[in-house]
Amino acid sequence: MPEYEFPYRNPALPIEQRVDDLLKRMTLEEKVDQLMQITIGADTNPNNLGSGHSFRPTIGSVLSYCGGTRNRNAFQRLAVEETRLGIPIIWGFDVIHGWRTAFPIPLAQACSWNPDIVEAGCRVAARESYAEGVDWTFSPMLDVPHDPRWGRVMEGYGEDPLAAGIFGAAAVRGYQGEDPSQPGTVAACLKHFVGYAASEAGHDYAYTDISSRTLHETYLPPFQAAVEAGAMTLMSSFNDITGTPAVANHYTLTEVLRDRWHFRGFVVSDWDGVVQLAHQGYTTNPAEMCRAALSAGNDMEMNSSAYRNIPTLIESGRLKIEVVDEAVRRVLRIKFAKGLFEHPYHEEVDPGTVSLQPKALELSRAAARASMVLLKNEKNTLPLNPDTLRSIALIGPVATDREASAGAWPAIIDPKTIPTLQEVLPSFFPKSEIHYAPGCDYTSDSTEHFAEAIAAAEKSDLVIVAIGEGAGRTGENRSYTNIALPGKQLELLRKIAAVGRPVVLLVSSGRPILYPELEPLANAILHIWECGHGAAAGCCDILTGAYNPSGRLAITFPRSVGQIPIYYNHHPRARDEKAEWGGRYFDLDDSPMYPFGYGLSYTSYEYSDLEISVEDLTAQVTLRNTGKRAGRETVFWYLSDPEAKLTQPLRRLIAFEQVDLAPGEERRLTLQLDRMHDLAYIDPTGKKVFEPGRFILTVGGEKAEFVVAE
Ligand code: BGC
């Protein structure tokens, strides 16, 4: 039995005992440091920790990719070996959809409707980033957006709260593994808590007016699901929630998160979130910012240093030491749970032996093809037959763009390592001559290269046009009023369509874009998002039919920006939406361009015989593959509650599942309904309320009404 200088160093003791022991040995100054996260960018000089900078090695956390494990370990050594108590630093970084191996952006991954894909991708990202010094990722993002003008839609899992929670929980499992204290795992951080996506008019960092009902019904559930999955940390959001900024919001950070959900980890602010209280019109006094955020339940401050005011606040009696102790306790608890005291250093390995491994690249390709969504396929234009196509024109800026595949928030993904469509296509079509011409770039007004593209189309049997938003158009602080494709791309497509060859359109983006003008110009459309290393091969798997497309939209695509906000689970109007006096638009079809859940396949499915047994609350439906190819169907189960004291959305998703079916195969599917889980609604206080009465279940066009009594 080894001897430990202090009990907190003994891994055999329960974490709470270790935390208590360490906490009582700490000075106030050391406590304040634990609540601060500094950013050192690409600084790789360990001597800077404690000298040139205004922080000490007793700092709680560093946000940085400081040149790999060797540098991280050098910094860490100062904290562990040269400070009085040796508390390790926790190293955070934004690993959003992969570290070196790029996976599809989260919005695309959600369109796979496969939580295993999300989990597996996050596991790879954890392993790769840990190998280069990361302990903690600021991911997954569980914001629920209704506005594609907001650039951060790319980072979340779409517009449905249930789906966001299921994918969020999968991400937590992937990042943290079975045992988060083990090397090779990273702590997850659920962000942005909460309501950040309720952005007004698509602006980033905007004020959000959120009713208690919407907060509980739409924005909180994904976080609750991922907290239940064991997420170690959360990040408070930038938005002001109806007058009380999220970083200083006692209701969400303490009453909901801690008192109701029993979350025991810690909350970090977003970047400068504490000092932004000044911009938000809350207070310009740094000490007051500190008091407000800390006492609301925001434990750690990212980047700024308002928390340096803690000692003055304590001295003047404006802040109780118990509040500080509780925040420090939460940070230490996670450091112990993360195994940082036992494994403060990461093994120094060559990143090349961990990252970009064949299995990870194969996974990225599998994720890519499962995430892409087939939007149109007139007269079975797709799949293409590589044996009979003599020539293909490949046109458009996406065909050679590695950065578009890398996607927004690329961590340290190196686009140079990502294969392009132009490089990959020939191996899938070895018998076809491929004529490549970009035609135009993403944003310029130049049409000078149109002629080459038209010539390429003229000499080919078929044209693949690969256009899109271009890198950097979605993500943080990327708000646009116009979500149509930029530049001359539509005009290029018009010219190519006029040539008269079959047109397969591939569109890459990080958000829903406007399709009404593009749609009539193509025979087939595949929305390819930004899908990482496997983007090009995954896309070719679909083009050739090696993979039967199974992606379904996790977010609504509007016809026009004028329809925004637009989302499937909206509430009914006072009149029939379809009627002349139903409040519809007079200048546009009310329906979305492509609804939530939309996506085509190379086969067809038929749903029949939906039956509900009210006695044991089970639903059954028969699903049949009526086409000639094997396929994977996502089954979406929706519930409507047409008569409720608190009126309910037209329908809401209560479950989804994936079913693989051979041609002609049929399966009887069963859904077990639960009164409180599926039939109850969430009231404005967050309570689940079951109201007996009439319900409607829909699945794949089948509909059944049933009554559940008290
Ligand atoms: C973003 C967060 C991110 C943080 C650290 C902020 O600007 O809103 O999502 O985790 O920066 O990079």
XYZ file of C-alpha atoms and ligand atoms in Angstrom:
722
model
C 0.000 0.000 0.000
C 1.750 3.235 -1.084
C 1.959 6.058 1.390
C 0.375 9.328 0.306
C 1.501 12.675 1.569
C -2.103 13.867 1.687
C -5.339 11.870 1.503
C -6.427 13.636 -1.715
C -3.536 11.979 -3.511
C -4.813 8.517 -2.661
C -6.760 7.097 -5.638
C -8.285 4.429 -3.425
C -10.348 7.004 -1.553
C -13.781 8.076 -2.816
C -13.675 11.184 -4.994
C -15.777 13.244 -2.576
C -13.320 12.571 0.230
C -10.400 13.565 -1.960
C -12.174 16.753 -3.023
C -12.921 17.700 0.605
C -9.381 17.052 1.669
C -7.869 19.076 -1.166
C -10.317 21.933 -0.825
C -9.509 22.471 2.829
C -5.812 22.818 2.015
C -6.305 25.504 -0.632
C -5.769 29.242 -0.188
C -8.347 31.614 -1.616
C -5.893 32.557 -4.330
C -5.517 28.913 -5.359
C -9.269 28.512 -5.387
C -9.725 31.516 -7.660
C -7.167 30.088 -10.068
C -9.081 26.820 -10.321
C -12.079 28.782 -11.568
C -10.218 30.417 -14.414
C -9.535 29.206 -17.912
C -6.906 31.028 -19.889
C -6.189 30.888 -23.581
C -2.627 30.581 -24.750
C -3.258 30.082 -28.422
C -0.313 28.496 -30.132
C 2.138 29.435 -27.394
C 4.487 26.492 -26.998
C 6.893 27.931 -24.466
C 6.331 26.342 -21.052
C 8.402 29.108 -19.464
C 5.554 31.443 -20.247
C 3.355 29.744 -17.748
C 3.899 31.754 -14.613
C 6.265 34.336 -16.041
C 5.438 36.360 -19.129
C 1.700 35.878 -18.678
C -0.645 37.069 -15.997
C -1.425 33.563 -14.802
C 0.225 30.984 -12.640
C 0.604 27.218 -13.019
C -2.111 26.939 -10.399
C -4.543 27.898 -13.193
C -7.605 25.632 -13.483
C -7.718 25.180 -17.227
C -6.057 26.095 -20.481
C -7.884 26.439 -23.779
C -5.340 25.701 -26.394
C -3.784 23.377 -28.815
C -0.300 24.171 -27.670
C 1.696 22.229 -30.182
C 1.049 18.700 -28.986
C 1.635 16.497 -26.017
C 5.258 17.350 -25.364
C 4.430 21.010 -24.813
C 1.306 20.221 -22.886
C 3.264 17.929 -20.609
C 5.913 20.594 -20.079
C 3.243 23.056 -18.964
C 1.527 20.395 -16.915
C 4.765 19.546 -15.135
C 4.901 23.076 -13.760
C 1.403 22.659 -12.351
C 1.882 19.171 -10.973
C 5.464 19.296 -9.765
C 6.152 22.901 -9.025
C 3.082 24.137 -7.230
C 2.267 23.617 -3.570
C -0.657 21.240 -4.107
C 0.134 19.923 -7.581
C -3.367 20.253 -9.030
C -3.266 19.259 -12.715
C -4.544 21.625 -15.388
C -7.436 20.447 -17.580
C -6.766 21.147 -21.278
C -9.760 22.069 -23.380
C -10.242 22.493 -27.102
C -13.063 22.653 -29.646
C -13.067 19.192 -31.199
C -16.354 19.460 -33.041
C -16.448 16.810 -35.761
C -13.100 15.136 -35.561
C -9.530 15.959 -34.628
C -7.357 15.027 -37.607
C -9.816 12.587 -39.136
C -12.718 14.758 -40.260
C -16.238 13.430 -39.851
C -19.360 15.042 -41.296
C -20.455 18.221 -39.527
C -22.892 17.375 -36.717
C -25.939 18.602 -38.667
C -25.051 16.152 -41.437
C -24.436 13.340 -38.961
C -27.916 13.894 -37.581
C -29.279 13.213 -41.073
C -27.881 9.696 -40.793
C -30.361 9.138 -37.943
C -27.821 6.697 -36.620
C -26.574 7.404 -33.071
C -23.918 4.688 -33.465
C -22.276 6.760 -36.185
C -22.162 9.785 -33.891
C -20.785 7.734 -31.012
C -18.116 6.022 -33.100
C -16.962 9.322 -34.650
C -16.673 10.956 -31.242
C -14.706 7.988 -29.952
C -12.179 8.409 -32.770
C -12.013 12.158 -32.120
C -11.385 11.491 -28.425
C -8.580 9.042 -29.103
C -6.883 11.272 -31.669
C -7.176 14.496 -29.674
C -6.119 12.887 -26.392
C -2.975 11.652 -28.117
C -2.105 15.281 -28.775
C -2.836 16.668 -25.370
C -6.588 17.330 -25.133
C -8.550 16.344 -21.992
C -11.796 18.095 -22.663
C -13.737 18.983 -25.805
C -16.279 21.782 -26.114
C -18.773 19.512 -27.808
C -21.526 18.376 -28.426
C -23.610 21.426 -29.281
C -27.247 20.730 -28.397
C -28.865 23.979 -29.459
C -32.158 23.511 -31.308
C -32.352 25.974 -34.215
C -35.356 27.168 -36.187
C -33.474 29.656 -38.299
C -30.938 28.637 -40.967
C -29.679 32.211 -41.244
C -27.909 31.492 -37.952
C -24.524 30.080 -38.975
C -24.234 27.718 -36.054
C -26.951 25.368 -37.307
C -24.077 23.293 -38.719
C -22.785 22.474 -35.270
C -25.931 20.928 -33.798
C -28.152 17.956 -34.509
C -31.045 19.711 -36.191
C -34.431 21.019 -35.147
C -35.905 18.202 -33.112
C -35.286 18.202 -29.337
C -35.655 14.431 -28.952
C -33.180 13.729 -31.735
C -30.704 16.312 -30.404
C -30.839 14.598 -27.007
C -30.319 11.129 -28.471
C -27.369 12.234 -30.608
C -26.012 14.323 -27.727
C -26.045 11.303 -25.429
C -24.312 9.253 -28.135
C -21.608 11.926 -28.438
C -21.074 11.898 -24.668
C -20.645 8.115 -24.713
C -18.218 8.396 -27.613
C -16.048 11.115 -26.062
C -16.032 9.900 -22.475
C -16.067 6.151 -23.101
C -17.108 3.639 -20.465
C -14.642 5.031 -17.974
C -13.762 8.700 -18.455
C -10.808 8.428 -16.090
C -8.983 6.344 -18.665
C -6.413 7.706 -21.124
C -7.781 8.059 -24.643
C -11.041 9.645 -23.522
C -11.996 13.321 -23.300
C -14.602 15.020 -21.120
C -17.623 16.266 -23.038
C -19.031 19.771 -22.656
C -22.693 20.291 -23.547
C -23.231 23.675 -25.073
C -24.602 26.252 -25.188
C -26.726 26.248 -22.057
C -29.306 27.370 -22.999
C -31.486 28.808 -25.744
C -28.638 30.244 -27.818
C -30.318 29.048 -31.026
C -33.391 31.172 -30.403
C -31.450 33.873 -32.165
C -33.519 36.797 -33.420
C -33.424 37.082 -37.210
C -30.481 34.698 -37.422
C -28.033 37.005 -35.632
C -25.324 35.396 -33.568
C -24.929 36.390 -29.888
C -28.471 37.772 -29.964
C -30.930 38.485 -27.198
C -33.443 35.652 -26.939
C -37.007 36.019 -25.774
C -37.905 32.538 -24.549
C -41.093 31.673 -22.724
C -40.866 29.210 -19.834
C -42.844 26.811 -21.928
C -40.450 26.916 -24.898
C -37.455 26.743 -22.601
C -38.719 23.518 -21.070
C -40.333 22.020 -24.143
C -37.717 22.800 -26.792
C -34.375 23.968 -25.449
C -33.784 22.061 -22.213
C -34.671 18.437 -23.136
C -31.550 17.675 -25.228
C -29.346 18.857 -22.366
C -31.233 16.766 -19.859
C -30.774 13.652 -21.999
C -27.041 14.255 -22.338
C -26.640 15.066 -18.624
C -28.335 11.745 -17.918
C -25.802 10.102 -20.242
C -23.076 11.314 -17.871
C -21.716 14.500 -19.480
C -19.023 15.907 -17.206
C -19.365 19.611 -18.052
C -21.629 22.208 -19.649
C -20.955 25.611 -21.184
C -23.275 28.507 -20.444
C -24.389 30.356 -23.519
C -23.907 33.870 -24.860
C -27.596 34.758 -25.064
C -29.626 36.835 -22.697
C -32.669 34.714 -21.789
C -35.611 37.086 -21.529
C -33.699 39.587 -19.437
C -31.358 37.331 -17.461
C -28.211 36.431 -19.384
C -27.511 32.695 -19.495
C -24.144 33.054 -17.747
C -25.836 34.712 -14.769
C -29.027 32.701 -14.855
C -29.664 31.079 -11.498
C -32.825 29.398 -12.719
C -31.213 27.422 -15.543
C -27.753 26.909 -14.009
C -28.837 26.007 -10.507
C -32.554 25.375 -10.100
C -32.851 23.263 -13.244
C -29.364 21.869 -13.806
C -28.332 21.119 -10.225
C -31.501 21.001 -8.154
C -33.667 19.072 -10.607
C -31.251 17.175 -12.794
C -28.661 16.589 -10.053
C -25.767 17.484 -12.334
C -22.501 17.215 -10.370
C -19.949 18.412 -12.884
C -19.002 22.005 -13.605
C -20.147 24.780 -15.918
C -17.697 26.895 -17.892
C -18.736 30.203 -19.416
C -18.431 30.756 -23.118
C -15.531 32.870 -24.378
C -15.630 36.191 -22.493
C -19.199 35.283 -21.538
C -18.784 36.795 -18.068
C -17.465 40.182 -19.181
C -19.987 40.351 -22.014
C -22.552 41.047 -19.300
C -21.534 44.653 -19.940
C -22.599 44.516 -23.612
C -25.817 42.845 -22.623
C -26.675 45.759 -20.400
C -26.525 43.799 -17.159
C -23.613 45.451 -15.386
C -20.398 47.216 -16.302
C -18.794 46.497 -12.945
C -16.401 43.517 -13.212
C -16.883 42.581 -9.572
C -20.624 42.477 -10.072
C -20.209 40.360 -13.219
C -18.182 37.922 -11.179
C -20.691 37.827 -8.342
C -23.649 37.397 -10.689
C -22.124 34.581 -12.765
C -20.568 32.647 -9.907
C -23.579 32.800 -7.649
C -25.874 31.800 -10.505
C -23.862 28.587 -10.895
C -21.298 29.387 -13.590
C -18.203 27.808 -12.092
C -15.377 28.581 -14.481
C -14.680 31.707 -16.488
C -13.394 31.264 -20.031
C -10.742 33.676 -21.251
C -11.658 36.863 -19.368
C -10.713 37.552 -15.757
C -13.653 39.019 -13.882
C -13.261 36.162 -11.378
C -10.095 37.857 -10.135
C -12.535 39.983 -8.143
C -13.494 37.067 -5.919
C -11.229 38.056 -2.971
C -12.547 41.626 -2.906
C -16.116 40.378 -3.028
C -15.479 37.989 -0.143
C -13.788 40.690 1.884
C -16.676 43.088 1.399
C -19.202 40.372 2.252
C -20.867 40.490 -1.167
C -19.981 36.896 -1.950
C -19.949 33.981 0.443
C -16.922 31.693 0.505
C -19.347 28.740 0.350
C -20.303 29.751 -3.190
C -16.654 29.783 -4.236
C -15.993 26.489 -2.480
C -18.905 24.832 -4.233
C -17.639 25.939 -7.647
C -14.095 24.757 -6.870
C -15.486 21.499 -5.556
C -17.211 20.867 -8.899
C -14.059 21.590 -10.881
C -11.937 19.336 -8.663
C -14.543 16.594 -8.785
C -14.236 16.453 -12.557
C -10.448 16.585 -12.429
C -10.472 13.562 -10.127
C -13.155 11.778 -12.159
C -11.205 12.463 -15.335
C -8.224 10.695 -13.801
C -6.026 13.778 -14.134
C -4.367 13.249 -10.764
C -3.427 9.697 -11.779
C -2.605 10.476 -15.418
C -1.584 14.148 -15.510
C 0.657 13.558 -18.533
C -0.320 12.119 -21.860
C 1.958 9.603 -23.468
C 4.104 11.216 -26.124
C 3.305 9.377 -29.307
C 3.728 10.232 -32.935
C 0.271 11.583 -33.950
C 0.697 9.751 -37.233
C 0.385 6.433 -35.413
C -2.950 7.403 -33.851
C -4.651 9.768 -36.284
C -5.908 9.252 -39.804
C -5.828 5.484 -39.399
C -7.467 3.350 -42.114
C -10.324 2.294 -39.813
C -11.100 5.907 -38.894
C -11.049 6.956 -42.540
C -13.359 4.082 -43.411
C -15.680 5.201 -40.621
C -15.648 8.743 -41.959
C -16.667 7.413 -45.372
C -19.453 5.311 -43.864
C -20.645 8.339 -41.901
C -20.474 10.534 -45.002
C -22.613 8.325 -47.213
C -25.132 7.796 -44.408
C -25.395 11.566 -43.860
C -25.959 12.702 -47.452
C -29.567 13.214 -48.474
C -31.026 12.371 -51.883
C -33.497 15.168 -52.621
C -34.513 14.365 -56.188
C -34.121 11.418 -58.516
C -36.182 11.917 -61.641
C -36.644 8.754 -63.688
C -34.002 6.958 -61.655
C -31.180 9.134 -62.947
C -29.191 7.702 -60.068
C -27.480 5.368 -59.525
C -25.115 5.717 -62.441
C -23.767 2.723 -64.264
C -19.948 2.851 -64.425
C -19.987 0.204 -67.167
C -21.989 2.205 -69.673
C -21.094 5.841 -69.035
C -18.508 6.799 -71.604
C -17.909 10.310 -70.343
C -18.766 12.494 -67.394
C -18.368 16.233 -67.049
C -17.442 17.248 -63.517
C -18.218 20.896 -62.990
C -18.212 23.333 -60.091
C -15.964 24.607 -57.321
C -16.813 21.852 -54.804
C -15.204 19.181 -56.995
C -11.681 20.287 -56.048
C -12.316 21.947 -52.713
C -10.798 20.162 -49.716
C -11.854 22.854 -47.285
C -15.533 22.486 -48.098
C -15.237 18.849 -47.056
C -13.241 19.719 -43.940
C -16.279 21.741 -42.881
C -16.739 24.560 -40.418
C -15.038 24.316 -36.970
C -12.382 21.976 -38.320
C -10.200 21.778 -35.129
C -6.783 20.970 -36.514
C -8.116 18.967 -39.463
C -5.673 19.499 -42.307
C -7.654 19.960 -45.540
C -4.592 18.910 -47.522
C -5.190 15.333 -46.330
C -8.768 15.248 -47.639
C -9.346 13.684 -51.067
C -11.444 15.626 -53.544
C -14.186 14.442 -55.840
C -11.990 15.161 -58.821
C -9.328 12.818 -57.426
C -11.714 10.084 -56.351
C -14.289 9.968 -59.145
C -12.063 8.270 -61.767
C -11.516 5.202 -59.586
C -15.291 4.694 -59.360
C -15.771 5.241 -63.097
C -12.655 3.643 -64.606
C -14.284 3.273 -68.005
C -15.475 6.874 -68.286
C -13.569 9.837 -69.575
C -13.867 12.637 -67.039
C -13.876 16.250 -68.183
C -13.334 18.618 -65.331
C -14.049 22.346 -65.480
C -14.747 24.504 -62.397
C -16.974 26.944 -64.295
C -16.857 29.498 -61.500
C -15.811 29.929 -57.914
C -18.168 30.332 -54.969
C -18.542 34.040 -54.627
C -17.128 36.062 -57.496
C -19.211 37.623 -60.241
C -16.982 36.291 -62.965
C -18.460 34.158 -65.719
C -15.254 33.952 -67.702
C -14.863 30.190 -67.169
C -18.452 29.296 -68.057
C -17.493 28.490 -71.643
C -15.044 25.745 -70.589
C -17.696 24.182 -68.364
C -20.289 24.297 -71.146
C -17.796 22.704 -73.523
C -17.091 19.934 -70.990
C -20.827 19.289 -70.649
C -21.306 19.226 -74.416
C -18.758 16.482 -74.897
C -20.083 14.290 -72.058
C -22.899 11.785 -71.567
C -23.787 13.185 -68.185
C -22.884 16.149 -66.020
C -22.142 16.213 -62.317
C -22.396 19.763 -61.016
C -20.843 20.180 -57.565
C -21.621 23.564 -56.081
C -22.192 24.927 -52.620
C -21.679 27.528 -49.945
C -17.904 27.212 -49.734
C -15.845 26.902 -46.580
C -16.269 29.396 -43.806
C -19.801 30.465 -44.647
C -21.347 28.638 -41.695
C -20.192 28.414 -38.111
C -19.845 30.983 -35.361
C -20.577 34.572 -36.351
C -21.667 33.553 -39.840
C -25.131 35.012 -40.186
C -26.583 35.579 -43.651
C -29.891 37.089 -44.733
C -29.613 35.264 -48.012
C -29.164 31.514 -47.796
C -29.193 30.916 -51.546
C -25.899 29.754 -53.018
C -23.560 32.714 -53.458
C -21.903 34.059 -56.604
C -22.683 32.877 -60.110
C -23.320 29.232 -59.272
C -27.034 29.265 -60.097
C -26.315 30.957 -63.388
C -23.663 28.338 -64.152
C -26.141 25.559 -63.415
C -28.666 27.203 -65.763
C -26.141 27.254 -68.579
C -25.150 23.642 -67.961
C -28.767 22.464 -67.787
C -29.403 24.179 -71.126
C -26.818 21.889 -72.748
C -29.368 19.111 -72.374
C -27.350 16.314 -70.792
C -28.687 14.638 -67.634
C -27.590 16.727 -64.660
C -26.697 15.305 -61.258
C -26.448 18.138 -58.776
C -24.316 17.819 -55.638
C -24.731 20.603 -53.118
C -22.382 21.155 -50.218
C -23.377 23.393 -47.325
C -23.393 23.694 -43.566
C -26.985 24.917 -43.386
C -30.247 24.513 -45.310
C -29.976 26.489 -48.535
C -32.638 27.676 -50.966
C -33.455 25.080 -53.597
C -36.455 26.463 -55.529
C -34.379 27.816 -58.405
C -31.866 24.969 -58.432
C -34.379 22.133 -58.310
C -35.877 22.321 -61.827
C -32.405 22.473 -63.360
C -31.255 19.030 -62.224
C -32.441 15.489 -62.818
C -31.040 14.269 -59.529
C -29.951 16.151 -56.420
C -27.797 14.864 -53.597
C -27.224 17.195 -50.659
C -23.671 16.327 -49.615
C -23.218 18.760 -46.677
C -19.608 19.026 -45.455
C -18.659 15.445 -44.796
C -14.966 15.253 -43.983
C -12.384 12.765 -45.196
C -14.957 10.327 -46.498
C -16.962 12.964 -48.391
C -15.771 12.204 -51.918
C -15.713 8.405 -51.636
C -18.989 8.379 -49.682
C -20.594 10.463 -52.385
C -19.302 8.112 -55.100
C -20.652 5.146 -53.131
C -24.082 6.732 -53.590
C -23.556 7.813 -57.207
C -22.632 4.282 -58.239
C -25.291 2.617 -56.100
C -22.751 0.760 -53.953
C -24.641 2.473 -51.142
C -28.373 3.021 -51.255
C -28.943 6.530 -49.834
C -30.592 6.506 -46.426
C -30.085 10.076 -45.144
C -33.165 12.041 -44.055
C -33.214 15.743 -43.276
C -32.868 16.596 -39.601
C -33.759 20.193 -40.392
C -36.386 21.838 -42.605
C -35.323 23.403 -45.903
C -37.451 26.511 -46.592
C -38.581 27.762 -49.983
C -37.744 31.307 -49.059
C -36.083 33.256 -46.269
C -39.509 34.839 -45.779
C -40.777 31.556 -44.274
C -38.245 31.587 -41.445
C -38.662 30.547 -38.655
C -39.803 27.256 -40.124
C -39.774 23.864 -38.393
C -41.929 20.780 -38.455
C -43.199 20.726 -34.877
C -44.952 24.081 -34.890
C -48.261 24.703 -33.213
C -51.596 24.749 -35.031
C -53.192 28.002 -36.128
C -56.657 29.109 -35.081
C -57.881 28.141 -38.543
C -57.216 25.330 -40.964
C -53.852 26.121 -42.513
C -54.956 24.856 -45.917
C -58.116 27.005 -46.114
C -58.242 30.252 -48.018
C -58.758 32.129 -44.761
C -56.202 29.967 -42.985
C -53.507 32.577 -42.547
C -51.322 31.210 -45.310
C -48.943 33.258 -47.418
C -50.503 34.731 -50.528
C -47.269 34.952 -52.459
C -45.814 31.512 -51.707
C -46.750 27.934 -50.970
C -46.762 27.559 -47.172
C -45.053 24.199 -47.202
C -41.299 23.875 -46.883
C -39.192 23.064 -49.923
C -38.033 19.847 -48.246
C -39.616 18.934 -44.923
C -37.979 17.538 -41.830
C -37.489 13.783 -42.309
C -37.408 14.038 -46.110
C -34.992 11.981 -48.155
C -35.231 9.544 -51.066
C -33.833 6.084 -51.567
C -33.106 3.883 -54.582
C -35.831 1.590 -53.326
C -39.359 2.276 -52.096
C -41.092 1.432 -48.856
C -44.683 0.864 -47.954
C -46.231 1.185 -44.515
C -49.485 -0.590 -43.709
C -51.745 -1.909 -40.977
C -50.938 0.482 -38.168
C -52.624 -0.885 -35.063
C -52.633 0.353 -31.529
C -53.475 -1.687 -28.494
C -54.689 0.712 -25.842
C -54.536 -1.934 -23.098
C -50.791 -2.338 -23.216
C -50.035 0.864 -25.177
C -48.237 -0.783 -28.045
C -48.302 0.265 -31.673
C -47.504 -1.995 -34.599
C -46.986 -1.243 -38.250
C -45.857 -3.295 -41.212
C -42.973 -1.959 -43.251
C -42.183 -3.463 -46.630
C -39.389 -2.847 -49.091
C -41.358 -2.653 -52.336
C -38.415 -1.896 -54.596
C -35.616 -3.873 -56.166
C -32.758 -2.917 -53.882
C -31.885 -3.535 -50.275
C -32.250 -0.407 -48.223
C -32.168 1.182 -44.806
C -35.362 2.975 -43.856
C -35.613 5.399 -40.966
C -38.964 4.977 -39.303
C -40.245 8.156 -37.664
C -43.024 7.800 -35.097
C -44.960 11.022 -34.476
C -47.567 11.824 -31.866
C -50.304 14.458 -32.018
C -52.368 15.512 -29.051
C -55.245 17.395 -30.688
C -57.092 18.380 -27.500
C -55.028 19.575 -24.572
C -55.388 22.257 -21.928
C -51.960 23.389 -22.951
C -52.182 23.302 -26.730
C -49.692 21.009 -28.413
C -47.623 21.077 -31.623
C -49.242 19.612 -34.740
C -47.015 16.605 -34.190
C -43.813 15.744 -32.424
C -41.301 12.976 -32.913
C -41.480 10.440 -30.093
C -39.200 7.734 -31.499
C -37.149 6.782 -34.530
C -35.476 3.577 -35.571
C -33.625 2.189 -38.567
C -34.617 -0.955 -40.360
C -32.600 -2.800 -43.016
C -34.758 -4.575 -45.559
C -33.944 -6.774 -48.531
C -36.055 -6.304 -51.679
C -39.559 -7.595 -50.998
C -38.838 -8.122 -47.320
C -41.390 -6.994 -44.787
C -41.221 -6.544 -41.048
C -43.825 -5.925 -38.377
C -42.462 -3.165 -36.170
C -43.514 -2.526 -32.601
C -43.351 0.655 -30.581
C -43.984 0.471 -26.874
C -45.591 3.719 -25.801
C -45.190 5.106 -22.356
C -47.740 7.472 -20.840
C -45.268 9.810 -19.219
C -42.503 9.525 -21.778
C -44.538 9.706 -24.977
C -48.068 10.895 -24.285
C -47.432 13.468 -21.568
C -46.458 17.008 -22.452
C -44.062 19.326 -20.672
C -45.682 22.258 -18.908
C -44.105 25.723 -18.463
C -42.495 24.688 -15.171
C -40.866 21.664 -16.788
C -43.283 19.159 -15.269
C -44.615 16.288 -17.359
C -48.390 16.293 -17.512
C -50.461 13.412 -18.747
C -53.914 14.492 -19.892
C -56.206 11.591 -20.716
C -58.007 11.769 -24.040
C -57.533 11.457 -27.759
C -54.133 10.983 -29.431
C -53.015 10.400 -32.997
C -50.014 8.339 -33.961
C -48.508 8.674 -37.428
C -45.776 6.644 -39.039
C -44.790 6.728 -42.714
C -48.166 8.046 -43.885
C -50.165 5.644 -41.674
C -52.328 7.258 -39.061
C -54.277 5.885 -36.090
C -56.355 7.605 -33.485
C -56.704 6.238 -29.979
C -58.068 7.243 -26.610
C -56.279 6.754 -23.354
C -58.333 7.100 -20.214
C -57.187 8.223 -16.754
C -17.882 29.551 -28.926
C -17.848 28.225 -28.191
C -16.441 27.701 -28.164
C -15.542 28.737 -27.518
C -14.095 28.296 -27.373
C -16.837 30.509 -28.408
O -16.762 31.657 -29.174
O -19.179 30.095 -28.818
O -18.727 27.315 -28.799
O -16.389 26.485 -27.490
O -15.583 29.919 -28.300
O -13.438 28.231 -28.562
